Short mmCIF file of C-alpha atoms and ligand atoms in Angstrom, two decimals:
data_model
loop_
_atom_site.label_atom_id
_atom_site.label_comp_id
_atom_site.label_asym_id
_atom_site.label_seq_id
_atom_site.Cartn_x
_atom_site.Cartn_y
_atom_site.Cartn_z
CA MET A 1 -33.36 -11.09 12.57
CA ALA A 2 -32.81 -11.08 16.27
CA VAL A 3 -30.36 -8.43 17.37
CA SER A 4 -28.80 -8.48 20.90
CA MET A 5 -29.16 -4.91 22.05
CA ILE A 6 -27.03 -3.67 24.88
CA GLY A 7 -28.66 -0.98 27.06
CA GLY A 8 -26.81 2.32 27.10
CA ARG A 9 -24.86 1.36 24.05
CA ASP A 10 -27.37 0.44 21.33
CA SER A 11 -30.64 2.12 20.30
CA TRP A 12 -33.03 1.76 17.46
CA TRP A 13 -33.05 4.38 14.77
CA GLU A 14 -36.80 4.70 14.76
CA ASP A 15 -36.85 5.46 18.48
CA GLU A 16 -34.28 8.03 18.19
CA VAL A 17 -35.89 9.80 15.19
CA SER A 18 -39.31 9.85 16.93
CA LYS A 19 -37.83 11.41 20.05
CA VAL A 20 -36.48 14.22 17.97
CA GLU A 21 -39.80 14.54 16.10
CA ALA A 22 -41.74 14.79 19.44
CA GLN A 23 -39.61 17.80 20.29
CA GLY A 24 -40.85 19.50 17.17
CA ASN A 25 -37.30 20.75 16.18
CA PRO A 26 -35.53 18.52 13.71
CA ASP A 27 -32.55 20.92 13.49
CA CYS A 28 -29.29 19.31 14.45
CA PRO A 29 -26.48 21.90 14.59
CA ALA A 30 -23.01 20.75 13.75
CA GLU A 31 -20.68 20.05 16.61
CA ILE A 32 -17.83 22.64 16.71
CA MET A 33 -14.60 20.74 17.17
CA ASP A 34 -11.10 22.01 18.00
CA ALA A 35 -8.49 21.47 15.31
CA GLU A 36 -6.61 19.15 17.61
CA ASP A 37 -9.66 17.05 18.78
CA MET A 38 -9.32 13.47 17.74
CA LEU A 39 -10.87 12.62 14.47
CA PHE A 40 -10.25 8.90 14.31
CA ILE A 41 -7.97 6.07 15.49
CA LEU A 42 -6.80 3.63 12.86
CA TYR A 43 -4.92 0.48 13.76
CA THR A 44 -1.94 -0.46 11.78
CA SER A 45 0.43 -3.35 12.08
CA GLY A 46 4.18 -2.71 12.69
CA SER A 47 7.15 -5.09 12.56
CA THR A 48 6.41 -6.27 16.07
CA GLY A 49 2.96 -7.75 15.47
CA LYS A 50 1.01 -5.76 18.08
CA PRO A 51 -1.06 -3.20 16.19
CA LYS A 52 -0.63 0.49 16.93
CA GLY A 53 -3.64 2.84 17.20
CA VAL A 54 -2.65 5.76 14.99
CA VAL A 55 -4.46 8.92 16.04
CA HIS A 56 -5.42 11.64 13.59
CA THR A 57 -6.96 15.06 14.54
CA CYS A 58 -9.60 17.16 12.74
CA GLY A 59 -7.78 20.28 11.35
CA GLY A 60 -4.57 19.06 10.11
CA TYR A 61 -5.78 15.80 8.65
CA MET A 62 -8.54 17.45 6.64
CA VAL A 63 -6.34 20.31 5.35
CA PHE A 64 -3.71 17.80 4.20
CA THR A 65 -6.02 15.30 2.61
CA ASN A 66 -7.72 18.10 0.68
CA TYR A 67 -4.44 19.68 -0.37
CA THR A 68 -2.87 16.40 -1.54
CA PHE A 69 -6.02 15.17 -3.28
CA VAL A 70 -6.56 18.31 -5.31
CA ASN A 71 -2.90 18.75 -6.16
CA VAL A 72 -1.57 15.22 -6.74
CA PHE A 73 -4.42 14.06 -8.83
CA GLN A 74 -4.98 17.53 -10.37
CA TYR A 75 -8.61 17.30 -9.54
CA LYS A 76 -10.86 19.54 -11.63
CA SER A 77 -14.46 20.44 -10.75
CA ALA A 78 -16.94 17.73 -11.82
CA ASP A 79 -14.28 15.07 -12.23
CA ILE A 80 -15.41 11.50 -11.15
CA PHE A 81 -12.78 10.01 -8.75
CA PHE A 82 -12.54 6.25 -8.11
CA CYS A 83 -10.32 5.03 -5.25
CA THR A 84 -10.58 1.27 -5.21
CA ALA A 85 -9.26 0.88 -1.62
CA ASP A 86 -11.22 -0.54 1.23
CA ILE A 87 -12.78 2.21 3.23
CA GLY A 88 -11.29 0.77 6.42
CA TRP A 89 -7.74 1.42 5.17
CA ILE A 90 -6.10 4.81 5.58
CA THR A 91 -6.30 5.15 1.83
CA GLY A 92 -10.05 4.78 2.00
CA HIS A 93 -10.28 7.34 4.80
CA SER A 94 -8.05 9.90 3.12
CA TYR A 95 -8.97 9.47 -0.50
CA ILE A 96 -12.49 8.01 -0.72
CA VAL A 97 -13.89 10.11 2.11
CA TYR A 98 -12.09 13.21 3.52
CA GLY A 99 -9.95 14.42 0.60
CA PRO A 100 -12.59 14.06 -2.24
CA LEU A 101 -15.56 15.11 -0.19
CA SER A 102 -13.97 18.13 1.32
CA ALA A 103 -13.15 19.19 -2.30
CA GLY A 104 -16.76 18.73 -3.37
CA ALA A 105 -15.69 15.88 -5.65
CA THR A 106 -17.76 12.82 -6.77
CA SER A 107 -16.19 9.94 -5.01
CA LEU A 108 -17.10 6.39 -6.16
CA MET A 109 -17.29 3.74 -3.54
CA PHE A 110 -16.90 0.08 -4.38
CA GLU A 111 -17.44 -2.88 -2.18
CA GLY A 112 -16.30 -6.10 -3.55
CA ILE A 113 -13.14 -7.59 -5.19
CA PRO A 114 -11.63 -6.79 -8.51
CA THR A 115 -12.06 -10.26 -9.89
CA TRP A 116 -15.74 -10.89 -9.37
CA PRO A 117 -17.88 -11.61 -11.32
CA ASP A 118 -14.75 -11.33 -13.55
CA ALA A 119 -11.41 -9.50 -13.93
CA GLY A 120 -13.14 -6.67 -15.89
CA ARG A 121 -14.99 -5.34 -12.87
CA PHE A 122 -12.94 -2.17 -12.40
CA TRP A 123 -12.97 -1.37 -16.13
CA GLU A 124 -16.74 -1.88 -16.24
CA ILE A 125 -17.09 0.67 -13.46
CA VAL A 126 -14.77 3.05 -15.17
CA ASP A 127 -16.87 2.77 -18.38
CA LYS A 128 -20.35 2.90 -16.64
CA PHE A 129 -19.54 5.99 -14.49
CA GLN A 130 -17.11 7.71 -16.93
CA VAL A 131 -14.33 7.76 -14.17
CA ASN A 132 -11.75 10.41 -14.76
CA ILE A 133 -9.24 9.52 -11.97
CA ILE A 134 -8.56 6.05 -10.83
CA TYR A 135 -6.51 5.22 -7.72
CA THR A 136 -5.61 1.61 -6.95
CA ALA A 137 -2.77 -0.68 -5.65
CA PRO A 138 0.06 -2.46 -7.58
CA THR A 139 -1.18 -5.72 -6.18
CA ALA A 140 -4.52 -5.24 -7.88
CA ILE A 141 -2.85 -4.26 -11.12
CA ARG A 142 -0.54 -7.32 -11.03
CA SER A 143 -3.45 -9.64 -10.37
CA LEU A 144 -5.58 -8.23 -13.14
CA MET A 145 -2.60 -8.31 -15.45
CA GLY A 146 -2.49 -12.12 -14.99
CA PHE A 147 -6.00 -12.45 -16.36
CA GLY A 148 -4.97 -10.95 -19.73
CA LEU A 149 -6.46 -8.38 -21.93
CA ASP A 150 -9.64 -10.03 -22.76
CA PHE A 151 -11.39 -8.42 -19.83
CA LEU A 152 -10.74 -4.94 -21.32
CA LYS A 153 -12.67 -5.80 -24.47
CA GLY A 154 -15.63 -3.67 -25.02
CA LYS A 155 -14.87 -1.38 -22.04
CA ASN A 156 -14.51 2.23 -22.96
CA LEU A 157 -11.70 3.69 -20.77
CA GLY A 158 -11.58 6.97 -22.64
CA SER A 159 -12.80 9.10 -19.78
CA LEU A 160 -9.61 8.34 -17.79
CA LYS A 161 -7.24 11.27 -17.39
CA VAL A 162 -5.07 10.33 -14.39
CA LEU A 163 -4.05 6.97 -12.87
CA GLY A 164 -2.63 6.51 -9.34
CA THR A 165 -1.01 3.80 -7.38
CA VAL A 166 -0.51 3.43 -3.61
CA GLY A 167 0.55 0.93 -0.98
CA GLU A 168 3.73 -0.74 -2.25
CA PRO A 169 6.49 -0.28 -4.69
CA ILE A 170 5.15 -0.79 -8.24
CA ASN A 171 7.39 -2.95 -10.45
CA GLU A 172 8.16 -1.90 -14.05
CA GLU A 173 6.12 -4.57 -15.71
CA ALA A 174 2.94 -3.62 -13.84
CA TRP A 175 3.68 0.16 -14.41
CA HIS A 176 3.89 -0.41 -18.19
CA TRP A 177 0.82 -2.55 -18.25
CA TYR A 178 -1.16 0.04 -16.34
CA HIS A 179 0.10 2.89 -18.54
CA GLU A 180 -0.46 1.15 -21.86
CA ASN A 181 -3.53 -0.89 -21.35
CA ILE A 182 -5.52 1.28 -18.94
CA GLY A 183 -4.20 4.74 -19.59
CA LYS A 184 -3.77 3.98 -23.30
CA GLY A 185 -0.34 5.72 -23.08
CA LYS A 186 -1.80 9.15 -22.42
CA CYS A 187 -2.55 9.27 -18.74
CA PRO A 188 0.10 10.22 -16.18
CA ILE A 189 0.60 7.74 -13.36
CA VAL A 190 1.02 9.14 -9.88
CA ASP A 191 3.02 6.79 -7.65
CA THR A 192 2.11 8.03 -4.26
CA TRP A 193 4.09 7.19 -1.24
CA TRP A 194 2.67 7.65 2.25
CA GLN A 195 1.61 5.81 5.41
CA THR A 196 -1.18 5.55 7.86
CA GLU A 197 1.02 7.62 10.12
CA THR A 198 1.48 10.46 7.57
CA GLY A 199 -2.32 10.74 6.97
CA GLY A 200 -1.81 11.78 3.36
CA ILE A 201 0.56 11.58 0.41
CA LEU A 202 4.08 12.93 1.07
CA ILE A 203 6.06 11.88 -1.92
CA SER A 204 4.54 11.65 -5.37
CA ASN A 205 4.65 13.16 -8.81
CA ILE A 206 1.93 15.68 -9.61
CA ALA A 207 -0.25 14.51 -12.53
CA GLY A 208 0.81 16.09 -15.75
CA ILE A 209 2.92 18.72 -13.92
CA THR A 210 6.04 16.97 -12.65
CA PRO A 211 7.64 14.13 -14.56
CA GLU A 212 6.82 10.49 -13.76
CA LYS A 213 9.53 7.95 -13.53
CA PRO A 214 8.44 4.24 -13.49
CA THR A 215 9.06 2.65 -10.04
CA TYR A 216 9.78 6.03 -8.46
CA ALA A 217 7.47 7.97 -6.26
CA THR A 218 9.59 10.85 -7.49
CA LEU A 219 9.55 14.12 -5.58
CA PRO A 220 8.36 15.25 -2.20
CA LEU A 221 5.28 17.43 -2.25
CA PRO A 222 5.87 21.10 -1.42
CA GLY A 223 6.53 21.42 2.27
CA ILE A 224 7.92 17.94 2.77
CA GLN A 225 11.62 17.40 3.42
CA PRO A 226 12.75 13.86 3.18
CA VAL A 227 16.15 12.92 4.58
CA LEU A 228 18.17 9.80 3.90
CA LEU A 229 20.43 8.35 6.67
CA ASP A 230 23.11 5.75 6.15
CA GLU A 231 23.73 2.82 8.54
CA LYS A 232 25.84 5.08 10.78
CA GLY A 233 23.07 7.52 11.12
CA ASN A 234 24.73 10.19 8.89
CA VAL A 235 22.73 12.20 6.47
CA VAL A 236 23.23 11.15 2.81
CA GLU A 237 23.65 14.05 0.35
CA GLY A 238 22.88 13.79 -3.28
CA ALA A 239 22.30 10.57 -5.07
CA GLY A 240 22.31 7.50 -2.66
CA SER A 241 20.28 5.32 -0.51
CA GLY A 242 19.34 5.00 3.21
CA ASN A 243 16.67 5.04 5.74
CA LEU A 244 13.88 7.38 4.88
CA CYS A 245 13.08 10.19 7.48
CA ILE A 246 11.11 13.40 7.31
CA ARG A 247 12.44 16.59 8.78
CA PHE A 248 9.79 18.96 10.13
CA PRO A 249 6.14 17.97 10.61
CA TRP A 250 3.35 18.46 8.13
CA PRO A 251 -0.35 18.99 8.97
CA SER A 252 -1.49 15.39 9.13
CA ILE A 253 1.42 13.79 10.96
CA ILE A 254 0.50 11.22 13.58
CA ARG A 255 -0.41 12.85 16.83
CA THR A 256 0.01 9.79 19.10
CA THR A 257 -0.49 6.03 19.26
CA TYR A 258 -3.68 5.65 21.26
CA GLY A 259 -3.27 5.04 24.93
CA ASP A 260 0.54 4.92 24.75
CA HIS A 261 2.33 8.09 23.77
CA SER A 262 5.80 6.76 24.66
CA ARG A 263 5.25 4.06 22.06
CA CYS A 264 4.73 6.74 19.51
CA ARG A 265 7.92 8.50 20.46
CA GLN A 266 9.82 5.24 20.56
CA ASN A 267 8.56 4.05 17.21
CA TYR A 268 8.86 7.07 15.10
CA PHE A 269 10.99 9.72 16.83
CA ALA A 270 13.74 7.88 18.77
CA ALA A 271 15.81 6.33 15.89
CA TYR A 272 17.20 9.71 14.95
CA GLU A 273 17.19 13.08 16.68
CA ASN A 274 14.59 15.55 15.44
CA LEU A 275 13.46 13.36 12.55
CA TYR A 276 10.35 11.29 11.90
CA PHE A 277 11.44 7.83 10.85
CA THR A 278 9.24 6.11 8.35
CA GLY A 279 10.61 2.50 8.65
CA ASP A 280 11.21 2.42 4.86
CA GLY A 281 14.34 2.42 2.87
CA ALA A 282 14.68 4.58 -0.24
CA LEU A 283 17.05 5.56 -2.93
CA ARG A 284 17.48 8.94 -4.45
CA ASP A 285 18.77 9.62 -8.00
CA LYS A 286 20.77 12.68 -8.93
CA GLU A 287 17.55 14.58 -9.92
CA GLY A 288 16.33 14.05 -6.31
CA ASN A 289 13.64 11.52 -7.25
CA TYR A 290 12.88 9.00 -4.48
CA ARG A 291 12.27 5.29 -5.13
CA ILE A 292 10.89 3.49 -2.10
CA THR A 293 12.71 0.14 -1.85
CA GLY A 294 10.43 -1.31 0.98
CA ARG A 295 10.48 -1.74 4.69
CA VAL A 296 13.95 -1.57 6.04
CA ASP A 297 13.33 -4.81 7.82
CA ASP A 298 12.67 -6.35 4.31
CA VAL A 299 16.21 -5.78 3.21
CA LEU A 300 18.24 -9.03 3.01
CA ASN A 301 21.83 -9.41 3.47
CA VAL A 302 23.00 -12.34 1.18
CA SER A 303 26.74 -13.12 1.37
CA GLY A 304 27.34 -9.45 2.12
CA HIS A 305 25.09 -8.14 -0.68
CA ARG A 306 22.20 -5.86 0.32
CA ILE A 307 19.13 -7.13 -1.62
CA GLY A 308 15.71 -5.62 -1.26
CA THR A 309 13.01 -8.29 -1.14
CA ALA A 310 10.99 -6.02 -3.42
CA GLU A 311 13.82 -6.12 -6.02
CA VAL A 312 13.86 -9.92 -6.08
CA GLU A 313 9.97 -9.95 -6.31
CA ASN A 314 9.99 -7.55 -9.29
CA ALA A 315 12.47 -9.86 -11.10
CA ILE A 316 10.44 -13.00 -10.26
CA ASN A 317 7.33 -11.23 -11.56
CA MET A 318 9.03 -10.67 -14.88
CA HIS A 319 8.62 -14.29 -15.56
CA SER A 320 5.49 -14.70 -17.69
CA GLY A 321 4.01 -17.47 -15.67
CA VAL A 322 4.10 -15.65 -12.38
CA VAL A 323 1.06 -13.97 -10.96
CA GLU A 324 2.47 -12.65 -7.82
CA SER A 325 5.40 -13.41 -5.41
CA ALA A 326 6.65 -12.64 -1.89
CA VAL A 327 10.31 -12.94 -0.89
CA VAL A 328 11.64 -13.24 2.62
CA GLY A 329 15.03 -14.09 4.19
CA TYR A 330 15.84 -17.15 6.26
CA PRO A 331 18.94 -18.08 8.12
CA HIS A 332 21.54 -19.63 5.80
CA ASP A 333 24.67 -21.27 7.13
CA ILE A 334 26.93 -19.95 4.45
CA LYS A 335 25.33 -16.93 3.02
CA GLY A 336 24.07 -15.45 6.26
CA GLN A 337 20.62 -15.10 4.78
CA GLY A 338 19.10 -17.18 2.05
CA ILE A 339 16.31 -16.11 -0.26
CA TYR A 340 12.93 -17.89 0.05
CA ALA A 341 10.39 -17.07 -2.56
CA PHE A 342 6.60 -17.86 -2.31
CA VAL A 343 5.13 -17.73 -5.80
CA ILE A 344 1.75 -17.90 -7.38
CA PHE A 345 2.27 -19.54 -10.66
CA ASN A 346 -0.02 -20.21 -13.60
CA GLY A 347 2.49 -21.43 -16.13
CA SER A 348 0.87 -24.14 -18.17
CA HIS A 349 3.36 -26.90 -18.30
CA GLY A 350 3.39 -29.38 -15.47
CA ASP A 351 7.15 -29.70 -14.57
CA GLU A 352 7.51 -27.74 -11.36
CA ASP A 353 11.23 -28.14 -11.09
CA LEU A 354 11.67 -26.83 -14.53
CA SER A 355 9.45 -23.85 -13.75
CA ARG A 356 11.61 -23.19 -10.58
CA LYS A 357 14.80 -23.24 -12.62
CA ASP A 358 13.30 -20.88 -15.21
CA ILE A 359 12.22 -18.37 -12.54
CA ALA A 360 15.60 -18.45 -10.92
CA GLN A 361 17.12 -17.90 -14.31
CA THR A 362 14.93 -14.88 -14.88
CA VAL A 363 16.15 -13.32 -11.50
CA ALA A 364 19.73 -14.12 -12.34
CA ARG A 365 19.34 -12.40 -15.66
CA ILE A 366 17.61 -9.22 -14.24
CA ILE A 367 19.46 -8.73 -11.03
CA GLY A 368 22.44 -11.19 -11.03
CA PRO A 369 23.12 -14.71 -9.87
CA ILE A 370 23.40 -13.54 -6.22
CA ALA A 371 19.78 -12.73 -6.13
CA LYS A 372 18.66 -16.19 -7.24
CA PRO A 373 16.13 -17.56 -4.77
CA ASP A 374 17.39 -20.57 -2.85
CA LYS A 375 13.94 -21.91 -2.40
CA ILE A 376 10.87 -21.39 -4.52
CA GLN A 377 7.56 -22.63 -3.09
CA PHE A 378 4.35 -22.56 -5.27
CA VAL A 379 1.39 -21.42 -3.37
CA ALA A 380 -2.27 -20.93 -4.11
CA GLY A 381 -2.31 -17.40 -2.50
CA LEU A 382 -0.26 -15.08 -0.32
CA PRO A 383 -1.30 -14.17 3.20
CA LYS A 384 -2.67 -10.53 2.89
CA THR A 385 -4.36 -8.13 5.13
CA ARG A 386 -7.63 -6.64 4.21
CA SER A 387 -5.78 -3.78 2.58
CA GLY A 388 -3.83 -6.10 0.30
CA LYS A 389 -0.53 -6.03 2.15
CA ILE A 390 1.47 -9.17 2.25
CA MET A 391 2.20 -10.24 5.77
CA ARG A 392 5.84 -11.01 5.38
CA ARG A 393 6.18 -11.42 9.10
CA ILE A 394 4.23 -14.66 8.72
CA LEU A 395 5.96 -15.86 5.59
CA ARG A 396 9.40 -15.15 7.35
CA LYS A 397 8.46 -17.37 10.19
CA ILE A 398 7.42 -20.16 7.89
CA ALA A 399 10.61 -19.76 5.92
CA GLU A 400 12.62 -19.93 9.15
CA GLY A 401 10.93 -23.36 9.86
CA GLU A 402 8.71 -22.16 12.72
CA THR A 403 6.02 -24.67 12.95
CA GLY A 404 4.17 -23.41 16.04
CA ASN A 405 3.16 -19.85 16.83
CA LEU A 406 3.08 -17.52 13.85
CA GLY A 407 1.95 -14.48 15.88
CA ASP A 408 -1.20 -12.63 15.36
CA THR A 409 -2.97 -13.72 12.12
CA THR A 410 -6.35 -12.10 12.92
CA THR A 411 -5.99 -9.28 10.46
CA LEU A 412 -5.57 -11.72 7.54
CA LEU A 413 -8.10 -11.86 4.77
CA ASP A 414 -7.86 -15.72 4.69
CA PRO A 415 -6.18 -17.21 7.74
CA SER A 416 -6.51 -20.75 6.43
CA LEU A 417 -3.99 -20.11 3.68
CA VAL A 418 -1.32 -20.01 6.26
CA GLU A 419 -1.83 -23.64 7.20
CA GLN A 420 -1.64 -24.68 3.49
CA ILE A 421 1.58 -22.64 2.98
CA LYS A 422 3.13 -24.18 6.22
CA ASN A 423 2.28 -27.67 4.98
CA GLY A 424 3.92 -27.07 1.60
CA LYS A 425 7.15 -25.68 2.99
CA LEU A 426 10.20 -26.89 1.23
C1 LIG B 501 -1.01 4.36 2.21
C2 LIG B 501 -0.51 3.15 2.94
C3 LIG B 501 2.56 2.21 4.53
C4 LIG B 501 3.77 1.50 3.81
C5 LIG B 501 4.90 2.39 3.52
C6 LIG B 501 5.58 1.72 2.46
C7 LIG B 501 4.43 1.23 1.61
C8 LIG B 501 3.06 2.89 0.47
C9 LIG B 501 4.03 3.19 -1.36
C10 LIG B 501 4.79 2.28 -0.57
C11 LIG B 501 6.41 2.08 -2.27
C12 LIG B 501 4.59 3.55 -2.66
N1 LIG B 501 -0.37 3.21 4.22
N2 LIG B 501 4.06 2.14 0.48
N3 LIG B 501 2.93 3.55 -0.71
N4 LIG B 501 5.98 1.70 -1.10
N5 LIG B 501 5.75 2.97 -3.05
N6 LIG B 501 3.95 4.39 -3.47
O1 LIG B 501 -0.12 2.24 2.17
O2 LIG B 501 0.29 2.45 6.46
O3 LIG B 501 -0.88 0.90 5.06
O4 LIG B 501 1.43 1.33 4.51
O5 LIG B 501 3.29 1.02 2.51
O6 LIG B 501 6.40 0.68 2.92
O7 LIG B 501 5.77 2.44 4.77
S1 LIG B 501 0.11 1.93 5.08
#
């Protein structure tokens, strides 16, 4: 195949190798780096749409990915570790590459999707390679759940010891499905909360050591001090909820946003004095366990009631015909904000209106009538980034009736979906 080579940038492997061979000394000494030398830049989307280049450095990042990998998953020598993430996501960087490899672990890499050639793909891999620890996202679990248990038949999952989740809040139903059908009721599930900016896991239970609590990431890891702040910026003590911040840095904290240090300060260190602001909301129970409720910009205010979009999604997902859902707010004359739900539905009967009523009823039963979606639009898929995150920014614009510019959609897995959803708007 023809390749357009750019002089000074591209060179052929064979040419480079023969140059070294001609010297007669194939030894390539490792480059010594400073702990604070840049290791990589990873772009991540914020609420504004313009991605930020998160900068991590050599020393702290590697120390912390190693520490969290070994401790959270309770990795033991010779364990086979399978993180299903895309390697281009921070989860892939930290827990396919740096954490496991620095610990000498066997790290499985998978390129593909969980549903091809069928929805048994992950379980086939677990069986074939005798995987001991699997680390995946709630979105994958929910999607596989929708395909039913047939795809587990004949797959031996007996090697599994620890299950992990990452990336978004896990709803009760998915947690129990994972626990019972994949872990056969005997594997702890670690619900790991962290961010591109944190480099590694900050809040999580420790497999088999600290208690799990479905839908809770539970306790901060040793060395991490979360703080909750109420809407006035006051520190919340004891049980309560608020904006999640971290007091004191940890080894793999974001060093800068590439090319724009003031943006880093503004984004993460300006909201509250001397605190790192995560952009997430959380609640804390009286034992000190944290439940991440989602991005604070995903919190709705419906007739004066604070409702997390994740809460409504969890309730919608309880309906047996629902595969996945995404909820956003839209301006509502009377309520302030109305609730708009985009739902992937595979219920068998044909009456859409009846299905909508049914779903609304489910939400009313689980949360209360106040959380009933005002609009439910059935969609074929949800706009997701390559790492599986729903782009709520886009759905919000559609729900608000924006017909023109939806902002940057280039990071979407399937940009054509957006047009389809726009055309089906209620
Ligand atoms: C690792 C990763 C970060 C955002 C974060 C949260 C959400 C991540 C959990 C979670 C609830 C979890 N990096 N998030 N883990 N929410 N429970 N266990 O996902 O930069 O791509 O996203 O993801 O909102 O701020 S990320």
